[in-house]
Amino acid sequence: MAPRIHLVRHAEGHHQLEPTSKNELIHDPSLTDNGVKNCRQFRSSFPDYVHLDLICASPMRRAIQTATYCFKSQLEEVGPLLLLPLAQEITDVPSDTGSSPEALVKEFGAVINASMVEEGWNSKTGIYAFTYEAVRERARDLREWLKQRPEKDLAIVGHGAFWHYLTGDVDELGNQKGPYWNNVEWRSYHFSENGGVELKEDKDSVMRRQMFNHEKEIDEEVKY
């Protein structure tokens, strides 16, 4: 039986700060202090009833850091963190370009499992190119890999734009159709029952997202 997939967007990175036109030139940026704070809030609110059998992340620094902060206790139980090059962000700007396997192992050590991070994963060529066709193929390859996994529940920390491709939330031009992913937002998915590799969001995940957005609107009204 295919696993349930919990997708998490990374916390705030330095490339998201203004001026973004300048900060997007930072190569493989790390989390901001606020991003780390949001991860700790996530950690305290993630439900105990979701037992993760595997935790994965894009090999980009902000995704690795988010995963290690958000799932600290779970990684101590099921770790190390498995890095998935297929889950990297889509564009070829420096902030969306990852570091070499050697640099990642040197920085994160035994916390990560970099066995799938081959040389050239950060080249932004071939299947990793910034084209609609390549990103769509990469998303399909990742869904096929996920469907074959033996775990019951697994989490992946990655990137909002790529999550739209992975979940089929883009049109034929690559434009996002569904709701934008907030920092450190998580949504849960299952594979469709038609025999394919399409992901469908769980009903409780949709309700959780709608409740979060409703509370956010109320909070903004109160501040106004």
CSV table of C-alpha atoms in Angstrom, one decimal:
chain,number,residue,atom,x,y,z
A,1,MET,CA,0.0,0.0,0.0
A,2,ALA,CA,1.4,3.4,-1.0
A,3,PRO,CA,2.3,5.7,1.9
A,4,ARG,CA,0.6,8.9,3.0
A,5,ILE,CA,2.8,11.9,2.1
A,6,HIS,CA,3.1,14.9,4.3
A,7,LEU,CA,4.6,17.9,2.4
A,8,VAL,CA,6.1,20.8,4.3
A,9,ARG,CA,7.4,24.0,2.9
A,10,HIS,CA,10.7,25.3,4.3
A,11,ALA,CA,10.7,28.2,6.8
A,12,GLU,CA,11.7,31.7,6.0
A,13,GLY,CA,15.1,32.0,4.3
A,14,HIS,CA,17.3,35.0,3.8
A,15,HIS,CA,16.4,35.1,0.1
A,16,GLN,CA,12.9,36.0,1.1
A,17,LEU,CA,13.9,39.2,2.8
A,18,GLU,CA,13.7,42.5,1.0
A,19,PRO,CA,15.2,43.4,-1.3
A,20,THR,CA,14.5,40.0,-2.8
A,21,SER,CA,16.1,41.0,-6.1
A,22,LYS,CA,19.4,41.2,-4.2
A,23,ASN,CA,18.9,38.4,-1.7
A,24,GLU,CA,17.9,35.9,-4.4
A,25,LEU,CA,21.6,36.2,-5.5
A,26,ILE,CA,22.7,34.5,-2.3
A,27,HIS,CA,23.8,31.0,-3.1
A,28,ASP,CA,21.9,28.3,-1.2
A,29,PRO,CA,20.8,30.6,1.6
A,30,SER,CA,20.1,29.5,5.2
A,31,LEU,CA,17.1,30.2,7.4
A,32,THR,CA,16.6,33.5,9.1
A,33,ASP,CA,16.2,33.8,12.9
A,34,ASN,CA,12.5,34.2,12.4
A,35,GLY,CA,12.5,31.0,10.3
A,36,VAL,CA,14.1,29.1,13.1
A,37,LYS,CA,11.5,30.4,15.5
A,38,ASN,CA,8.7,29.3,13.2
A,39,CYS,CA,10.2,25.8,13.0
A,40,ARG,CA,10.2,25.5,16.8
A,41,GLN,CA,6.5,26.6,16.8
A,42,PHE,CA,5.8,24.0,14.2
A,43,ARG,CA,7.5,21.3,16.3
A,44,SER,CA,5.4,22.1,19.3
A,45,SER,CA,2.2,21.9,17.2
A,46,PHE,CA,2.8,18.9,15.0
A,47,PRO,CA,0.3,16.2,16.2
A,48,ASP,CA,1.6,13.2,18.1
A,49,TYR,CA,-0.9,10.9,16.3
A,50,VAL,CA,1.1,11.3,13.0
A,51,HIS,CA,3.8,8.7,13.3
A,52,LEU,CA,6.5,9.3,10.7
A,53,ASP,CA,8.4,6.3,9.4
A,54,LEU,CA,10.7,8.3,7.1
A,55,ILE,CA,11.7,12.0,6.9
A,56,CYS,CA,13.1,13.5,3.7
A,57,ALA,CA,14.2,16.9,2.5
A,58,SER,CA,15.3,18.7,-0.6
A,59,PRO,CA,19.2,18.9,-0.4
A,60,MET,CA,19.0,22.7,-0.2
A,61,ARG,CA,20.2,24.2,3.1
A,62,ARG,CA,17.0,25.9,4.1
A,63,ALA,CA,15.0,22.7,3.6
A,64,ILE,CA,17.6,20.6,5.6
A,65,GLN,CA,17.6,23.1,8.4
A,66,THR,CA,13.8,23.3,8.5
A,67,ALA,CA,13.6,19.5,8.7
A,68,THR,CA,16.1,19.2,11.5
A,69,TYR,CA,14.4,21.9,13.5
A,70,CYS,CA,10.8,20.8,12.8
A,71,PHE,CA,11.3,17.1,13.2
A,72,LYS,CA,14.1,17.0,15.8
A,73,SER,CA,12.6,14.3,18.0
A,74,GLN,CA,11.3,12.2,15.1
A,75,LEU,CA,14.7,12.2,13.4
A,76,GLU,CA,16.2,10.9,16.7
A,77,GLU,CA,13.9,7.9,16.3
A,78,VAL,CA,13.9,7.3,12.5
A,79,GLY,CA,16.8,9.4,11.2
A,80,PRO,CA,19.0,10.2,9.4
A,81,LEU,CA,17.3,12.8,7.1
A,82,LEU,CA,17.1,11.4,3.6
A,83,LEU,CA,18.0,14.0,1.0
A,84,LEU,CA,16.1,13.9,-2.3
A,85,PRO,CA,17.6,15.9,-5.3
A,86,LEU,CA,14.3,15.5,-7.2
A,87,ALA,CA,12.6,17.7,-4.5
A,88,GLN,CA,14.9,20.7,-5.1
A,89,GLU,CA,13.3,24.1,-6.1
A,90,ILE,CA,12.6,24.8,-9.7
A,91,THR,CA,14.5,28.0,-10.8
A,92,ASP,CA,18.1,28.5,-11.6
A,93,VAL,CA,18.8,31.6,-9.6
A,94,PRO,CA,21.6,31.3,-7.0
A,95,SER,CA,19.1,31.1,-4.1
A,96,ASP,CA,17.5,28.1,-5.7
A,97,THR,CA,20.8,26.4,-6.5
A,98,GLY,CA,22.1,23.8,-4.1
A,99,SER,CA,25.6,23.0,-2.7
A,100,SER,CA,27.9,20.1,-3.6
A,101,PRO,CA,27.4,16.8,-1.9
A,102,GLU,CA,30.8,17.3,-0.1
A,103,ALA,CA,29.8,20.6,1.3
A,104,LEU,CA,26.5,19.2,2.6
A,105,VAL,CA,28.1,16.3,4.3
A,106,LYS,CA,30.8,18.6,5.8
A,107,GLU,CA,28.1,20.9,7.2
A,108,PHE,CA,25.4,18.5,8.4
A,109,GLY,CA,27.4,15.3,9.0
A,110,ALA,CA,25.6,12.2,10.3
A,111,VAL,CA,22.2,14.1,10.5
A,112,ILE,CA,21.7,13.5,6.8
A,113,ASN,CA,21.8,10.6,4.4
A,114,ALA,CA,23.2,12.1,1.2
A,115,SER,CA,23.5,8.7,-0.7
A,116,MET,CA,21.0,10.0,-3.4
A,117,VAL,CA,22.8,13.3,-3.9
A,118,GLU,CA,24.9,12.7,-6.9
A,119,GLU,CA,27.5,15.1,-8.4
A,120,GLY,CA,25.7,17.5,-10.8
A,121,TRP,CA,22.4,17.5,-8.9
A,122,ASN,CA,22.7,21.3,-8.6
A,123,SER,CA,23.7,21.9,-12.2
A,124,LYS,CA,20.2,23.0,-13.2
A,125,THR,CA,20.5,20.9,-16.4
A,126,GLY,CA,18.8,17.8,-17.8
A,127,ILE,CA,16.0,16.7,-15.5
A,128,TYR,CA,16.9,19.5,-13.1
A,129,ALA,CA,16.6,22.3,-15.7
A,130,PHE,CA,14.4,25.2,-15.2
A,131,THR,CA,11.8,24.3,-17.9
A,132,TYR,CA,8.2,23.3,-17.7
A,133,GLU,CA,8.9,19.9,-19.3
A,134,ALA,CA,11.9,19.1,-17.1
A,135,VAL,CA,10.2,20.1,-13.8
A,136,ARG,CA,7.0,18.2,-14.7
A,137,GLU,CA,9.1,15.1,-15.5
A,138,ARG,CA,11.0,15.5,-12.2
A,139,ALA,CA,7.8,15.8,-10.3
A,140,ARG,CA,6.4,12.6,-11.9
A,141,ASP,CA,9.7,10.7,-11.1
A,142,LEU,CA,9.4,11.7,-7.5
A,143,ARG,CA,5.8,10.6,-7.3
A,144,GLU,CA,6.7,7.3,-8.8
A,145,TRP,CA,9.5,6.9,-6.2
A,146,LEU,CA,7.2,7.8,-3.4
A,147,LYS,CA,4.5,5.4,-4.4
A,148,GLN,CA,6.9,2.5,-4.2
A,149,ARG,CA,8.0,3.3,-0.7
A,150,PRO,CA,7.1,0.8,2.1
A,151,GLU,CA,6.5,3.4,4.8
A,152,LYS,CA,3.0,4.2,6.1
A,153,ASP,CA,3.6,7.9,6.7
A,154,LEU,CA,6.6,10.0,5.4
A,155,ALA,CA,7.3,13.7,5.4
A,156,ILE,CA,9.3,15.7,2.9
A,157,VAL,CA,10.5,19.3,3.5
A,158,GLY,CA,10.8,21.2,0.3
A,159,HIS,CA,9.7,24.2,-1.7
A,160,GLY,CA,6.4,25.9,-2.5
A,161,ALA,CA,6.8,26.2,-6.3
A,162,PHE,CA,7.9,22.6,-6.8
A,163,TRP,CA,5.1,21.4,-4.5
A,164,HIS,CA,2.6,22.8,-7.0
A,165,TYR,CA,4.2,20.6,-9.7
A,166,LEU,CA,4.3,17.6,-7.5
A,167,THR,CA,0.6,17.9,-6.5
A,168,GLY,CA,-0.5,18.7,-10.1
A,169,ASP,CA,-1.4,22.3,-9.1
A,170,VAL,CA,-0.1,23.9,-12.3
A,171,ASP,CA,-1.6,24.6,-15.7
A,172,GLU,CA,-0.1,23.7,-19.1
A,173,LEU,CA,2.1,26.8,-18.9
A,174,GLY,CA,3.4,26.0,-15.4
A,175,ASN,CA,1.3,28.7,-13.7
A,176,GLN,CA,0.2,27.9,-10.1
A,177,LYS,CA,-3.5,27.1,-9.8
A,178,GLY,CA,-4.0,26.2,-6.2
A,179,PRO,CA,-3.5,28.2,-3.0
A,180,TYR,CA,0.0,29.5,-2.3
A,181,TRP,CA,2.1,27.6,0.3
A,182,ASN,CA,3.0,29.6,3.4
A,183,ASN,CA,6.3,29.1,5.2
A,184,VAL,CA,6.4,26.0,7.3
A,185,GLU,CA,2.9,25.0,6.1
A,186,TRP,CA,2.2,21.2,5.8
A,187,ARG,CA,-0.4,19.4,3.8
A,188,SER,CA,-1.1,15.7,3.6
A,189,TYR,CA,-1.7,13.6,0.5
A,190,HIS,CA,-2.6,10.1,-0.6
A,191,PHE,CA,-2.2,8.5,-4.0
A,192,SER,CA,-5.4,8.3,-6.1
A,193,GLU,CA,-7.0,4.9,-6.5
A,194,ASN,CA,-7.0,4.9,-10.3
A,195,GLY,CA,-3.7,3.1,-10.5
A,196,GLY,CA,-1.8,6.2,-11.5
A,197,VAL,CA,0.7,8.4,-9.6
A,198,GLU,CA,-1.5,11.4,-9.0
A,199,LEU,CA,-1.7,12.9,-5.5
A,200,LYS,CA,-4.9,14.0,-3.8
A,201,GLU,CA,-5.0,16.1,-0.7
A,202,ASP,CA,-6.5,14.4,2.4
A,203,LYS,CA,-9.8,15.8,3.6
A,204,ASP,CA,-8.4,16.6,7.1
A,205,SER,CA,-5.6,18.5,5.4
A,206,VAL,CA,-8.0,20.6,3.4
A,207,MET,CA,-9.9,21.4,6.6
A,208,ARG,CA,-6.7,22.2,8.5
A,209,ARG,CA,-5.6,24.6,5.7
A,210,GLN,CA,-9.0,26.3,5.5
A,211,MET,CA,-9.1,26.8,9.3
A,212,PHE,CA,-5.5,28.2,9.3
A,213,ASN,CA,-6.4,30.7,6.5
A,214,HIS,CA,-9.6,31.7,8.4
A,215,GLU,CA,-7.7,32.3,11.6
A,216,LYS,CA,-5.1,34.3,9.7
A,217,GLU,CA,-7.8,36.5,8.2
A,218,ILE,CA,-9.3,37.1,11.6
A,219,ASP,CA,-5.9,38.0,13.0
A,220,GLU,CA,-5.3,40.5,10.2
A,221,GLU,CA,-8.7,42.1,10.8
A,222,VAL,CA,-7.9,42.5,14.5
A,223,LYS,CA,-4.6,44.1,13.7
A,224,TYR,CA,-6.2,46.5,11.2
